[in-house]
Each structure stands twice: as structure tokens, then as C-alpha cells.
Amino acid sequence: MVFRRIYWVTEQLDAKGCGVVTGVYTSIPDLMNKGLRWLNGQESAKLRVSLIKLDSPGQPLGCWTGPEFENFETDLEQCIVTKEFTPQEVETLAGAIRKFAESS
């Protein structure tokens, strides 16, 4: 069994920007299949997706808020270089989260 060192965290943000964690995922497929959802019918909320290194006192590796998710692909280039993700995985995830955020 492979122990994952980074996690995706999804949050639902209200109008004031306060977030409620809606899930923590260890893989891009789980994030896309389980994490792109709203709690309690809050489709008017914003989605924030963060990439967190486990057991680290540092800042998240990345934090993006929709519907734009600015610099998402560029910020994840570091994870492509380290082979944590493939370019295709990043492109597919970027499309999925933007589509989800725009459909709300």
C-alpha cells in the first residue's frame, strides 16, 4: 500500500469567504468523482480546492478558488516535475473543477 503524502481538500465558501471543509481526497479521481459537490444545496457558494502536504507546518502547496481557479495548471507544474501527477491528470482535473464551478 502506498502512503500518500499530499491531499486535496475541498471547501464550500459562503458570501463572506468563510469556508466549510466538504472533503479530503488522496487522488485526483476521488476528488473528481466524490469531491465536486455542494453540501445542503448551496449551489450559490464558491468552491475552494487546496493541495496540502501531510504532516507539514508549512502553507498549502496550492489553494485555488472558483470559478476561475487562477494559475491552477501553472502552480501544479511542480507536481508534474516530481511525477506526482501527469500533465493529462492536471488538465483533466482543471477542466472538471471549472466545469463544476461554472455550472453552479
Short mmCIF file of C-alpha atoms in Angstrom, two decimals:
data_model
loop_
_atom_site.label_atom_id
_atom_site.label_comp_id
_atom_site.label_asym_id
_atom_site.label_seq_id
_atom_site.Cartn_x
_atom_site.Cartn_y
_atom_site.Cartn_z
CA MET A 1 0.00 0.00 0.00
CA VAL A 2 1.30 3.42 -0.97
CA PHE A 3 1.11 6.08 1.74
CA ARG A 4 0.00 9.37 0.21
CA ARG A 5 1.93 12.46 1.28
CA ILE A 6 -0.36 15.07 -0.24
CA TYR A 7 -4.10 15.54 -0.01
CA TRP A 8 -6.75 17.51 -1.84
CA VAL A 9 -9.09 19.49 0.42
CA THR A 10 -12.37 20.91 -0.86
CA GLU A 11 -14.20 23.76 0.83
CA GLN A 12 -17.51 25.45 0.27
CA LEU A 13 -17.20 29.22 0.75
CA ASP A 14 -20.09 31.45 1.74
CA ALA A 15 -20.61 35.04 0.61
CA LYS A 16 -18.22 36.30 3.33
CA GLY A 17 -15.49 33.91 2.21
CA CYS A 18 -15.79 31.65 5.26
CA GLY A 19 -15.16 28.05 4.37
CA VAL A 20 -16.54 24.69 5.43
CA VAL A 21 -14.45 21.65 4.53
CA THR A 22 -16.53 19.34 2.36
CA GLY A 23 -13.94 16.62 1.83
CA VAL A 24 -10.36 15.39 1.87
CA TYR A 25 -9.15 13.22 -1.01
CA THR A 26 -5.99 11.30 -1.77
CA SER A 27 -6.33 11.11 -5.53
CA ILE A 28 -7.49 13.12 -8.50
CA PRO A 29 -10.13 10.51 -9.45
CA ASP A 30 -11.61 10.62 -5.93
CA LEU A 31 -11.58 14.41 -5.97
CA MET A 32 -13.40 14.49 -9.32
CA ASN A 33 -15.86 11.67 -8.54
CA LYS A 34 -16.64 12.44 -4.89
CA GLY A 35 -15.37 15.92 -4.10
CA LEU A 36 -17.13 18.07 -6.65
CA ARG A 37 -20.43 18.51 -4.82
CA TRP A 38 -22.25 21.02 -2.66
CA LEU A 39 -23.44 20.44 0.88
CA ASN A 40 -27.04 21.28 1.75
CA GLY A 41 -27.92 22.56 -1.70
CA GLN A 42 -25.54 25.53 -1.50
CA GLU A 43 -25.01 25.87 -5.24
CA SER A 44 -24.56 29.64 -4.82
CA ALA A 45 -21.39 29.07 -2.79
CA LYS A 46 -17.85 29.15 -4.18
CA LEU A 47 -15.55 26.15 -4.34
CA ARG A 48 -12.01 26.29 -2.98
CA VAL A 49 -9.58 23.45 -3.70
CA SER A 50 -6.30 23.17 -1.80
CA LEU A 51 -3.39 20.78 -2.08
CA ILE A 52 -1.92 20.04 1.34
CA LYS A 53 1.29 18.25 2.28
CA LEU A 54 0.68 15.86 5.15
CA ASP A 55 2.49 16.41 8.46
CA SER A 56 3.85 19.76 7.37
CA PRO A 57 3.78 23.04 9.30
CA GLY A 58 4.07 24.96 6.04
CA GLN A 59 1.49 26.60 3.84
CA PRO A 60 -0.59 24.56 1.38
CA LEU A 61 1.17 23.61 -1.84
CA GLY A 62 -1.64 25.43 -3.59
CA CYS A 63 -5.03 26.95 -2.97
CA TRP A 64 -7.46 27.89 -5.75
CA THR A 65 -10.94 29.40 -5.70
CA GLY A 66 -13.52 29.11 -8.45
CA PRO A 67 -14.92 29.71 -10.79
CA GLU A 68 -11.60 30.92 -12.24
CA PHE A 69 -9.10 28.74 -10.32
CA GLU A 70 -6.36 31.14 -11.41
CA ASN A 71 -2.91 29.67 -12.09
CA PHE A 72 -4.12 26.15 -11.30
CA GLU A 73 -2.18 24.41 -14.07
CA THR A 74 0.89 26.62 -13.64
CA ASP A 75 1.00 26.06 -9.88
CA LEU A 76 0.75 22.29 -10.36
CA GLU A 77 3.72 22.15 -12.74
CA GLN A 78 5.91 21.45 -9.69
CA CYS A 79 3.90 18.26 -9.09
CA ILE A 80 4.30 17.22 -12.72
CA VAL A 81 8.07 17.63 -12.47
CA THR A 82 8.15 15.40 -9.37
CA LYS A 83 5.85 12.92 -11.17
CA GLU A 84 3.15 13.17 -8.54
CA PHE A 85 0.70 13.98 -11.35
CA THR A 86 0.81 13.71 -15.12
CA PRO A 87 0.09 16.69 -17.37
CA GLN A 88 -3.08 14.92 -18.55
CA GLU A 89 -4.31 14.45 -14.95
CA VAL A 90 -3.82 18.14 -14.21
CA GLU A 91 -5.57 19.17 -17.42
CA THR A 92 -8.49 16.81 -16.78
CA LEU A 93 -8.88 17.99 -13.17
CA ALA A 94 -8.68 21.66 -14.16
CA GLY A 95 -11.45 21.15 -16.70
CA ALA A 96 -13.62 19.22 -14.22
CA ILE A 97 -13.38 21.76 -11.41
CA ARG A 98 -14.01 24.71 -13.71
CA LYS A 99 -17.00 22.97 -15.29
CA PHE A 100 -18.40 22.19 -11.84
CA ALA A 101 -17.91 25.74 -10.57
CA GLU A 102 -19.40 27.32 -13.69
CA SER A 103 -22.48 25.09 -13.62
CA SER A 104 -23.43 26.32 -10.16
#
